[in-house]
CSV table of C-alpha atoms and ligand atoms in Angstrom, one decimal:
chain,number,residue,atom,x,y,z
A,1,MET,CA,0.1,0.0,-0.3
A,2,LYS,CA,1.7,3.1,-1.6
A,3,THR,CA,0.6,6.7,0.3
A,4,ALA,CA,1.9,9.8,-1.6
A,5,ALA,CA,0.8,13.2,0.9
A,6,LEU,CA,0.4,16.4,-2.4
A,7,ILE,CA,1.6,19.8,0.1
A,8,VAL,CA,-0.9,22.5,-2.2
A,9,ALA,CA,1.3,25.6,-1.9
A,10,ALA,CA,1.0,27.6,-5.2
A,11,GLY,CA,-1.8,30.2,-3.5
A,12,ARG,CA,-0.6,33.9,-4.1
A,13,GLY,CA,-2.0,34.5,-0.4
A,14,ILE,CA,-2.3,38.4,-0.5
A,15,ARG,CA,-5.8,38.3,2.7
A,16,ALA,CA,-2.9,37.5,5.3
A,17,GLY,CA,-1.1,40.8,4.2
A,18,GLY,CA,2.6,40.2,5.8
A,19,ASN,CA,4.1,43.5,5.4
A,20,ASP,CA,7.3,41.1,4.4
A,21,GLY,CA,5.5,41.0,0.6
A,22,LEU,CA,5.9,36.8,0.7
A,23,PRO,CA,3.4,34.9,-0.4
A,24,LYS,CA,2.0,33.2,3.1
A,25,GLN,CA,2.3,29.4,3.3
A,26,TYR,CA,6.4,31.2,3.1
A,27,ARG,CA,6.0,33.0,5.4
A,28,SER,CA,7.8,32.6,8.9
A,29,LEU,CA,5.4,31.2,11.9
A,30,GLY,CA,7.3,30.3,14.6
A,31,GLY,CA,10.8,30.8,13.1
A,32,SER,CA,10.6,28.4,9.9
A,33,PRO,CA,8.3,28.9,6.6
A,34,VAL,CA,4.8,27.7,6.9
A,35,LEU,CA,5.1,25.8,3.9
A,36,ARG,CA,7.8,23.8,6.1
A,37,HIS,CA,5.8,23.0,9.2
A,38,SER,CA,3.7,20.6,6.8
A,39,LEU,CA,6.7,19.1,5.4
A,40,GLN,CA,8.5,18.3,8.3
A,41,THR,CA,4.7,17.0,9.7
A,42,PHE,CA,4.6,14.8,7.2
A,43,GLY,CA,7.8,14.2,6.3
A,44,ALA,CA,8.1,12.5,9.5
A,45,LEU,CA,5.6,9.8,9.6
A,46,THR,CA,6.1,6.5,8.1
A,47,SER,CA,3.1,6.1,6.6
A,48,ILE,CA,3.7,8.6,3.8
A,49,ASP,CA,6.4,6.8,1.1
A,50,GLN,CA,6.2,10.2,-1.0
A,51,ILE,CA,5.7,13.5,-0.1
A,52,ARG,CA,5.4,15.8,-3.8
A,53,VAL,CA,4.6,20.2,-3.4
A,54,VAL,CA,2.5,21.6,-5.8
A,55,ILE,CA,4.6,25.4,-5.5
A,56,HIS,CA,3.4,28.6,-7.6
A,57,PRO,CA,5.3,28.7,-11.2
A,58,GLU,CA,7.2,32.6,-9.6
A,59,ASP,CA,8.2,30.4,-6.4
A,60,ALA,CA,10.8,27.9,-7.6
A,61,GLU,CA,13.4,30.0,-5.7
A,62,LEU,CA,11.8,30.9,-2.4
A,63,TYR,CA,10.4,26.9,-2.4
A,64,GLN,CA,14.2,26.2,-3.4
A,65,SER,CA,14.9,27.9,0.4
A,66,CYS,CA,12.1,27.2,2.4
A,67,ALA,CA,12.2,23.2,1.8
A,68,GLY,CA,16.2,23.1,1.9
A,69,ILE,CA,17.1,19.0,0.6
A,70,GLY,CA,14.3,18.1,2.3
A,71,GLY,CA,13.7,14.1,3.4
A,72,PRO,CA,14.2,11.4,2.1
A,73,GLY,CA,10.1,10.9,0.3
A,74,LEU,CA,10.8,14.6,-0.9
A,75,GLY,CA,10.0,14.8,-4.9
A,76,PRO,CA,10.6,17.3,-7.1
A,77,PRO,CA,8.1,20.4,-7.1
A,78,ILE,CA,5.3,20.5,-9.3
A,79,GLN,CA,4.2,23.9,-10.5
A,80,GLY,CA,0.5,24.3,-10.4
A,81,GLY,CA,-2.2,26.5,-12.4
A,82,ALA,CA,-4.5,29.0,-12.1
A,83,THR,CA,-7.0,27.9,-9.6
A,84,ARG,CA,-6.5,25.7,-6.5
A,85,GLN,CA,-9.0,22.7,-8.7
A,86,GLU,CA,-6.6,23.4,-11.5
A,87,SER,CA,-3.5,22.9,-8.9
A,88,VAL,CA,-4.1,19.5,-7.2
A,89,ARG,CA,-5.0,18.4,-10.2
A,90,LEU,CA,-1.8,18.7,-11.4
A,91,GLY,CA,-0.1,17.5,-8.6
A,92,LEU,CA,-1.8,14.3,-8.7
A,93,GLU,CA,-1.1,14.2,-12.8
A,94,ALA,CA,3.0,14.5,-11.3
A,95,LEU,CA,2.1,11.4,-9.6
A,96,ALA,CA,0.6,8.8,-11.7
A,97,THR,CA,4.3,7.7,-11.9
A,98,ALA,CA,4.7,6.8,-9.4
A,99,ALA,CA,0.9,5.1,-9.1
A,100,PRO,CA,0.5,5.2,-4.7
A,101,ASP,CA,-2.4,3.5,-3.5
A,102,ARG,CA,-3.8,6.3,-1.3
A,103,VAL,CA,-3.2,10.4,-1.9
A,104,LEU,CA,-3.8,12.8,1.0
A,105,ILE,CA,-4.3,16.2,-0.2
A,106,HIS,CA,-2.8,19.0,2.4
A,107,ASP,CA,-3.1,23.2,2.4
A,108,ALA,CA,0.1,24.4,3.0
A,109,ALA,CA,-2.0,26.9,5.2
A,110,ARG,CA,-2.4,24.6,8.0
A,111,PRO,CA,1.2,24.2,9.0
A,112,MET,CA,-1.1,22.4,13.2
A,113,VAL,CA,-1.6,19.9,11.2
A,114,ASP,CA,-1.6,17.0,14.2
A,115,ARG,CA,0.1,13.3,13.5
A,116,GLU,CA,-3.3,12.1,14.9
A,117,THR,CA,-6.0,14.1,12.4
A,118,ILE,CA,-3.5,12.8,10.0
A,119,ALA,CA,-3.3,8.9,10.7
A,120,GLN,CA,-7.3,8.7,11.3
A,121,VAL,CA,-8.1,10.4,7.6
A,122,LEU,CA,-5.1,7.3,6.5
A,123,ALA,CA,-7.5,4.9,9.0
A,124,ALA,CA,-11.1,6.1,7.2
A,125,LEU,CA,-9.7,5.3,3.9
A,126,ASP,CA,-9.2,1.5,4.6
A,127,VAL,CA,-13.1,1.9,4.4
A,128,HIS,CA,-13.9,4.2,2.3
A,129,PRO,CA,-12.8,6.2,-1.0
A,130,GLY,CA,-12.8,10.0,0.4
A,131,ALA,CA,-12.5,11.0,4.0
A,132,ILE,CA,-11.8,13.9,5.1
A,133,ALA,CA,-10.2,16.2,8.8
A,134,ALA,CA,-13.3,17.7,9.8
A,135,VAL,CA,-14.6,19.8,13.1
A,136,PRO,CA,-18.5,19.7,13.6
A,137,ALA,CA,-19.7,23.7,13.5
A,138,VAL,CA,-20.4,25.1,17.6
A,139,ASP,CA,-20.7,28.7,16.5
A,140,THR,CA,-24.9,29.8,15.7
A,141,LEU,CA,-24.7,30.9,12.3
A,142,LYS,CA,-26.7,33.1,9.9
A,143,ARG,CA,-27.0,33.6,6.6
A,144,ALA,CA,-26.7,37.7,5.7
A,145,THR,CA,-29.1,39.8,4.0
A,146,PRO,CA,-26.9,42.2,1.1
A,147,ALA,CA,-27.9,45.0,4.0
A,148,GLY,CA,-25.2,43.5,6.5
A,149,THR,CA,-28.4,41.6,8.5
A,150,ILE,CA,-29.5,38.4,10.0
A,151,GLY,CA,-31.9,37.1,7.2
A,152,ALA,CA,-32.0,33.5,9.1
A,153,THR,CA,-30.2,31.7,11.5
A,154,VAL,CA,-29.1,28.8,9.9
A,155,ASP,CA,-29.4,25.3,11.7
A,156,ARG,CA,-26.0,23.9,12.3
A,157,SER,CA,-27.2,20.6,13.7
A,158,GLY,CA,-24.7,17.9,11.3
A,159,LEU,CA,-23.1,21.2,9.9
A,160,TRP,CA,-19.3,20.3,9.9
A,161,GLN,CA,-16.0,22.6,8.8
A,162,ALA,CA,-14.3,20.6,6.2
A,163,GLN,CA,-10.3,21.0,6.6
A,164,THR,CA,-6.8,19.7,4.8
A,165,PRO,CA,-5.4,16.4,5.2
A,166,GLN,CA,-8.2,15.1,1.9
A,167,GLY,CA,-7.4,11.7,1.4
A,168,PHE,CA,-9.3,9.8,-1.5
A,169,HIS,CA,-8.0,6.7,-3.4
A,170,TYR,CA,-5.3,7.2,-5.9
A,171,ALA,CA,-7.9,6.7,-8.5
A,172,ARG,CA,-10.4,7.6,-7.8
A,173,ILE,CA,-9.7,11.4,-6.9
A,174,LEU,CA,-7.4,12.0,-10.3
A,175,ASP,CA,-10.4,10.2,-12.4
A,176,ALA,CA,-12.2,13.2,-10.8
A,177,HIS,CA,-10.0,15.5,-11.3
A,178,ARG,CA,-9.6,14.4,-14.4
A,179,ARG,CA,-13.7,14.7,-15.0
A,180,ALA,CA,-14.1,18.1,-13.4
A,181,ALA,CA,-11.8,19.8,-15.1
A,182,THR,CA,-13.8,19.1,-18.8
A,183,SER,CA,-16.9,19.3,-17.2
A,184,ALA,CA,-18.1,21.1,-14.3
A,185,PRO,CA,-17.2,24.5,-13.8
A,186,CYS,CA,-14.1,25.3,-12.4
A,187,ASP,CA,-14.5,26.9,-8.7
A,188,PHE,CA,-14.8,23.7,-6.5
A,189,THR,CA,-13.2,24.8,-3.4
A,190,ASP,CA,-11.9,21.8,-1.8
A,191,ASP,CA,-11.7,18.2,-3.2
A,192,ALA,CA,-14.4,16.7,-1.4
A,193,ALA,CA,-16.5,19.1,-3.5
A,194,ILE,CA,-15.3,17.7,-6.5
A,195,ALA,CA,-15.2,13.5,-5.2
A,196,GLU,CA,-19.3,14.8,-3.9
A,197,TRP,CA,-20.0,16.1,-7.7
A,198,ALA,CA,-18.1,12.9,-8.8
A,199,GLY,CA,-19.9,10.3,-7.0
A,200,LEU,CA,-17.3,9.2,-3.9
A,201,GLU,CA,-18.4,8.7,-0.2
A,202,VAL,CA,-16.7,10.6,2.0
A,203,ALA,CA,-16.0,10.1,5.5
A,204,LEU,CA,-16.2,12.9,7.8
A,205,VAL,CA,-13.0,12.6,10.4
A,206,LEU,CA,-12.2,14.3,13.8
A,207,GLY,CA,-10.5,16.9,12.5
A,208,SER,CA,-8.5,19.2,15.5
A,209,THR,CA,-9.6,22.6,16.0
A,210,GLY,CA,-6.0,23.9,16.7
A,211,ASN,CA,-5.8,22.6,12.7
A,212,VAL,CA,-6.0,26.6,11.8
A,213,LYS,CA,-5.4,28.4,8.4
A,214,LEU,CA,-3.8,30.8,7.5
A,215,THR,CA,-5.9,33.4,5.5
A,216,THR,CA,-5.6,37.2,8.0
A,217,GLN,CA,-2.6,38.6,9.5
A,218,ALA,CA,-4.7,37.6,12.5
A,219,ASP,CA,-4.4,33.7,12.0
A,220,PHE,CA,-1.2,34.7,12.0
A,221,GLU,CA,-1.1,35.8,14.9
A,222,ARG,CA,-2.8,33.5,16.6
A,223,ALA,CA,-1.5,30.3,15.5
A,224,GLU,CA,1.8,32.2,17.1
A,225,ARG,CA,0.4,32.5,20.6
A,226,LEU,CA,-0.7,28.3,20.1
A,227,MET,CA,2.8,27.5,18.9
A,228,GLY,CA,3.4,29.1,22.1
A,229,SER,CA,6.8,28.7,22.7
A,230,SER,CA,8.6,27.4,20.3
A,231,ALA,CA,8.1,31.4,18.5
A,232,GLY,CA,11.3,32.1,21.1
A,233,GLU,CA,15.0,31.4,21.4
A,234,VAL,CA,15.8,28.3,23.0
A,235,ARG,CA,18.9,28.6,25.0
A,236,THR,CA,20.7,25.7,27.5
A,237,GLY,CA,23.0,26.6,31.0
A,238,SER,CA,25.1,23.9,33.2
A,239,GLY,CA,25.4,24.0,36.3
A,240,PHE,CA,28.0,22.5,39.0
A,241,ASP,CA,28.3,22.5,41.7
A,242,VAL,CA,30.4,20.7,45.5
A,243,HIS,CA,29.7,20.3,48.8
A,244,ARG,CA,31.4,18.9,51.4
A,245,PHE,CA,30.6,16.1,54.1
A,246,THR,CA,30.9,17.1,57.5
A,247,ALA,CA,29.2,15.6,60.9
A,248,GLY,CA,25.2,15.4,61.2
A,249,ASP,CA,22.4,13.0,60.4
A,250,HIS,CA,20.7,13.9,57.0
A,251,VAL,CA,21.3,15.8,53.8
A,252,TRP,CA,19.7,17.6,51.6
A,253,LEU,CA,19.0,16.3,47.9
A,254,CYS,CA,17.5,17.8,44.9
A,255,GLY,CA,15.0,19.6,47.9
A,256,ILE,CA,14.2,15.9,49.7
A,257,ARG,CA,15.7,15.7,53.3
A,258,ILE,CA,17.2,11.8,53.3
A,259,PRO,CA,18.7,10.5,56.3
A,260,HIS,CA,22.1,9.6,56.2
A,261,THR,CA,25.4,9.4,57.9
A,262,HIS,CA,26.9,12.7,57.8
A,263,MET,CA,25.3,16.3,56.1
A,264,LEU,CA,26.2,18.6,53.9
A,265,GLU,CA,28.4,21.6,55.1
A,266,GLY,CA,27.8,25.2,53.7
A,267,HIS,CA,25.9,28.2,54.0
A,268,SER,CA,22.6,27.6,53.0
A,269,ASP,CA,20.9,23.9,53.4
A,270,ALA,CA,24.1,23.2,50.4
A,271,ASP,CA,21.6,21.2,48.5
A,272,VAL,CA,23.9,20.4,45.5
A,273,GLY,CA,22.0,19.1,43.5
A,274,LEU,CA,19.8,22.4,43.0
A,275,HIS,CA,22.2,25.1,43.6
A,276,ALA,CA,23.8,23.3,40.5
A,277,LEU,CA,19.6,23.6,38.7
A,278,THR,CA,19.6,27.2,40.0
A,279,ASP,CA,23.3,28.0,38.1
A,280,ALA,CA,22.6,26.4,34.6
A,281,ILE,CA,19.3,28.4,35.1
A,282,LEU,CA,20.9,31.5,35.7
A,283,GLY,CA,23.9,31.2,33.7
A,284,ALA,CA,20.6,29.8,30.5
A,285,LEU,CA,19.1,33.8,31.5
A,286,GLY,CA,23.4,35.1,31.3
A,287,ASP,CA,21.6,36.1,35.0
A,288,GLY,CA,24.8,35.7,36.3
A,289,ASP,CA,25.2,33.0,39.1
A,290,ILE,CA,24.0,31.6,43.3
A,291,GLY,CA,27.0,33.3,45.3
A,292,GLN,CA,25.9,36.9,43.7
A,293,HIS,CA,23.1,36.8,43.7
A,294,PHE,CA,22.5,35.6,47.3
A,295,PRO,CA,26.3,36.0,48.4
A,296,PRO,CA,27.6,33.8,51.8
A,297,SER,CA,28.4,36.6,53.3
A,298,ASP,CA,24.9,37.6,53.5
A,299,PRO,CA,23.6,35.8,57.0
A,300,LYS,CA,20.1,36.5,55.8
A,301,TRP,CA,20.6,33.3,54.0
A,302,LYS,CA,21.8,31.3,56.7
A,303,GLY,CA,20.0,27.4,57.4
A,304,ALA,CA,18.2,29.6,53.8
A,305,SER,CA,16.2,26.1,51.9
A,306,SER,CA,17.3,25.9,48.5
A,307,LYS,CA,14.7,25.7,47.3
A,308,LEU,CA,14.0,30.2,47.4
A,309,PHE,CA,17.0,29.6,45.1
A,310,LEU,CA,14.9,28.0,43.1
A,311,ALA,CA,12.5,30.1,42.9
A,312,ASP,CA,13.6,32.6,42.5
A,313,ALA,CA,15.7,31.9,39.6
A,314,ALA,CA,12.5,30.2,38.1
A,315,ARG,CA,11.2,33.8,38.7
A,316,ARG,CA,13.6,35.6,36.6
A,317,VAL,CA,13.0,33.0,34.0
A,318,ARG,CA,9.1,34.3,33.8
A,319,GLU,CA,10.3,37.8,34.3
A,320,ARG,CA,12.3,38.0,30.8
A,321,GLY,CA,8.5,36.1,28.7
A,322,GLY,CA,10.1,32.6,29.2
A,323,VAL,CA,9.7,28.8,29.8
A,324,ILE,CA,11.8,26.3,30.9
A,325,THR,CA,11.9,23.8,28.2
A,326,ASN,CA,13.6,20.9,30.6
A,327,VAL,CA,16.2,20.7,33.3
A,328,ASP,CA,18.4,17.3,34.0
A,329,VAL,CA,20.3,17.0,37.3
A,330,THR,CA,23.3,14.3,37.7
A,331,LEU,CA,24.3,13.7,41.4
A,332,LEU,CA,28.0,12.3,42.0
A,333,CYS,CA,28.2,10.2,45.3
A,334,GLU,CA,28.6,7.2,47.2
A,335,ALA,CA,25.7,7.2,48.8
A,336,PRO,CA,23.6,8.0,49.8
A,337,ARG,CA,21.1,5.8,47.3
A,338,ILE,CA,19.6,8.3,45.1
A,339,GLY,CA,16.9,5.8,43.0
A,340,PRO,CA,14.3,5.3,45.7
A,341,HIS,CA,13.9,9.1,45.8
A,342,ARG,CA,14.5,10.3,42.5
A,343,ASP,CA,10.9,10.4,42.0
A,344,ALA,CA,9.9,12.9,44.8
A,345,MET,CA,13.1,14.3,44.6
A,346,ARG,CA,11.9,15.0,40.3
A,347,ALA,CA,8.5,16.1,41.8
A,348,ALA,CA,10.0,18.4,44.1
A,349,ILE,CA,11.6,19.7,42.0
A,350,ALA,CA,9.1,20.3,39.4
A,351,ALA,CA,6.6,22.0,41.9
A,352,ILE,CA,9.7,24.6,42.3
A,353,LEU,CA,9.8,25.1,39.5
A,354,ALA,CA,6.2,25.4,37.8
A,355,ILE,CA,6.9,23.0,35.2
A,356,GLU,CA,5.8,19.2,34.4
A,357,SER,CA,7.4,16.7,36.1
A,358,GLN,CA,8.0,14.6,32.9
A,359,ARG,CA,10.4,18.0,32.0
A,360,VAL,CA,12.5,17.1,35.3
A,361,GLY,CA,15.7,14.7,35.1
A,362,VAL,CA,17.4,13.5,38.2
A,363,LYS,CA,20.5,10.9,37.7
A,364,ALA,CA,23.0,9.4,39.7
A,365,THR,CA,26.2,8.3,39.7
A,366,THR,CA,29.0,6.8,41.5
A,367,THR,CA,33.1,8.1,40.6
A,368,GLU,CA,34.2,4.2,41.4
A,369,GLY,CA,35.6,5.1,45.0
A,370,LEU,CA,37.9,7.3,42.8
A,371,GLY,CA,38.7,11.0,43.6
A,372,PHE,CA,37.2,13.1,46.9
A,373,THR,CA,33.4,11.4,45.9
A,374,GLY,CA,33.9,8.0,45.5
A,375,ARG,CA,36.4,8.4,49.2
A,376,ARG,CA,33.3,9.6,50.6
A,377,GLU,CA,34.8,13.6,51.5
A,378,GLY,CA,31.2,15.1,49.8
A,379,ILE,CA,29.0,15.8,46.6
A,380,ALA,CA,28.5,16.9,43.7
A,381,ALA,CA,26.3,18.1,40.9
A,382,MET,CA,26.0,18.8,37.4
A,383,ALA,CA,23.0,20.4,35.9
A,384,THR,CA,21.7,21.1,32.9
A,385,ALA,CA,18.2,23.3,31.9
A,386,THR,CA,17.2,24.7,28.7
A,387,LEU,CA,15.0,28.0,28.7
A,388,CYS,CA,13.0,29.5,26.2
A,389,LEU,CA,13.0,32.8,26.0
A,390,LYS,CA,10.5,34.7,24.2
A,391,CYS,CA,12.5,37.0,20.9
B,401,MG,MG1,26.7,25.3,47.2
């Protein structure tokens, strides 16, 4: 079973009104061209054997800079026609030598399509000759009069808004497009309409409301918001810390109190894991280090919980409009054993940083008896933090 994806990117997109003068499918969204988002999503699916993009004849250079070297399944671009319908037909004709069993037709102006929606459309093609992603109409629909007043309220029950991808058995949709090109008015606005005209049964598959079509500048702004942090600048930082053992009966590690034969010496609670992590976040921000913000010489911090230091670093990230993508801590010691406390440590760090615990890694290693950690003189910790800052 061979499956092709045909991405339609031949429009001019003038309504999007970008000040960069680019057709909307080449404008930047979340740091990369709109078209590239769809290429990446479809290109990552093993269920798709070949991807072809239908482009406007004047956009060959733009396309090359956007598609780059492409993935293994990305074939050469296909020149589109005067209307969307014609562009799709030319795309389908170009696939004839590859002769796929199924084809997914997708508008490049829907860059936020998700893998689940694509998979559902493909699954529906096992039992129907056509299937499209769509969402039920939720707003009350009004039919306007020429004067701009309400002429009627339209019953929305059973009404769906069509999206893409729209999938078809390849031979059937090619035949429908060929016949429509010669014997029907060329004003079909999507491929499902052509399939309907040709008498094909087309299934509705529940798509995602996030699979928006970019038409206006406001759509771009909404899409940037939906993409959230992905539009920002990614930063990483690293931290390292060591504390020596002294007489005591517990240690604080990554926000957890653990009974032990010794304690760690320090001005604060000496939580070496949280200190390394605090420095990693400050490092990613380019904002000094823990000693600069919380000097050991200041009696205010004597015996302080290191959670305060980490929480302050997280506050600095939020102040800069950023989010913490993930953090990772490695503890180096012979004892105590970290494994039994790992999940509690992850949860503690996640709570302090106000992120999900799946974004927090805590690991431990011994140093095989070597060095100061091997001689059980103290504990060392390393950490990295990845942030996304608004540009
Ligand atoms: Mg320290």
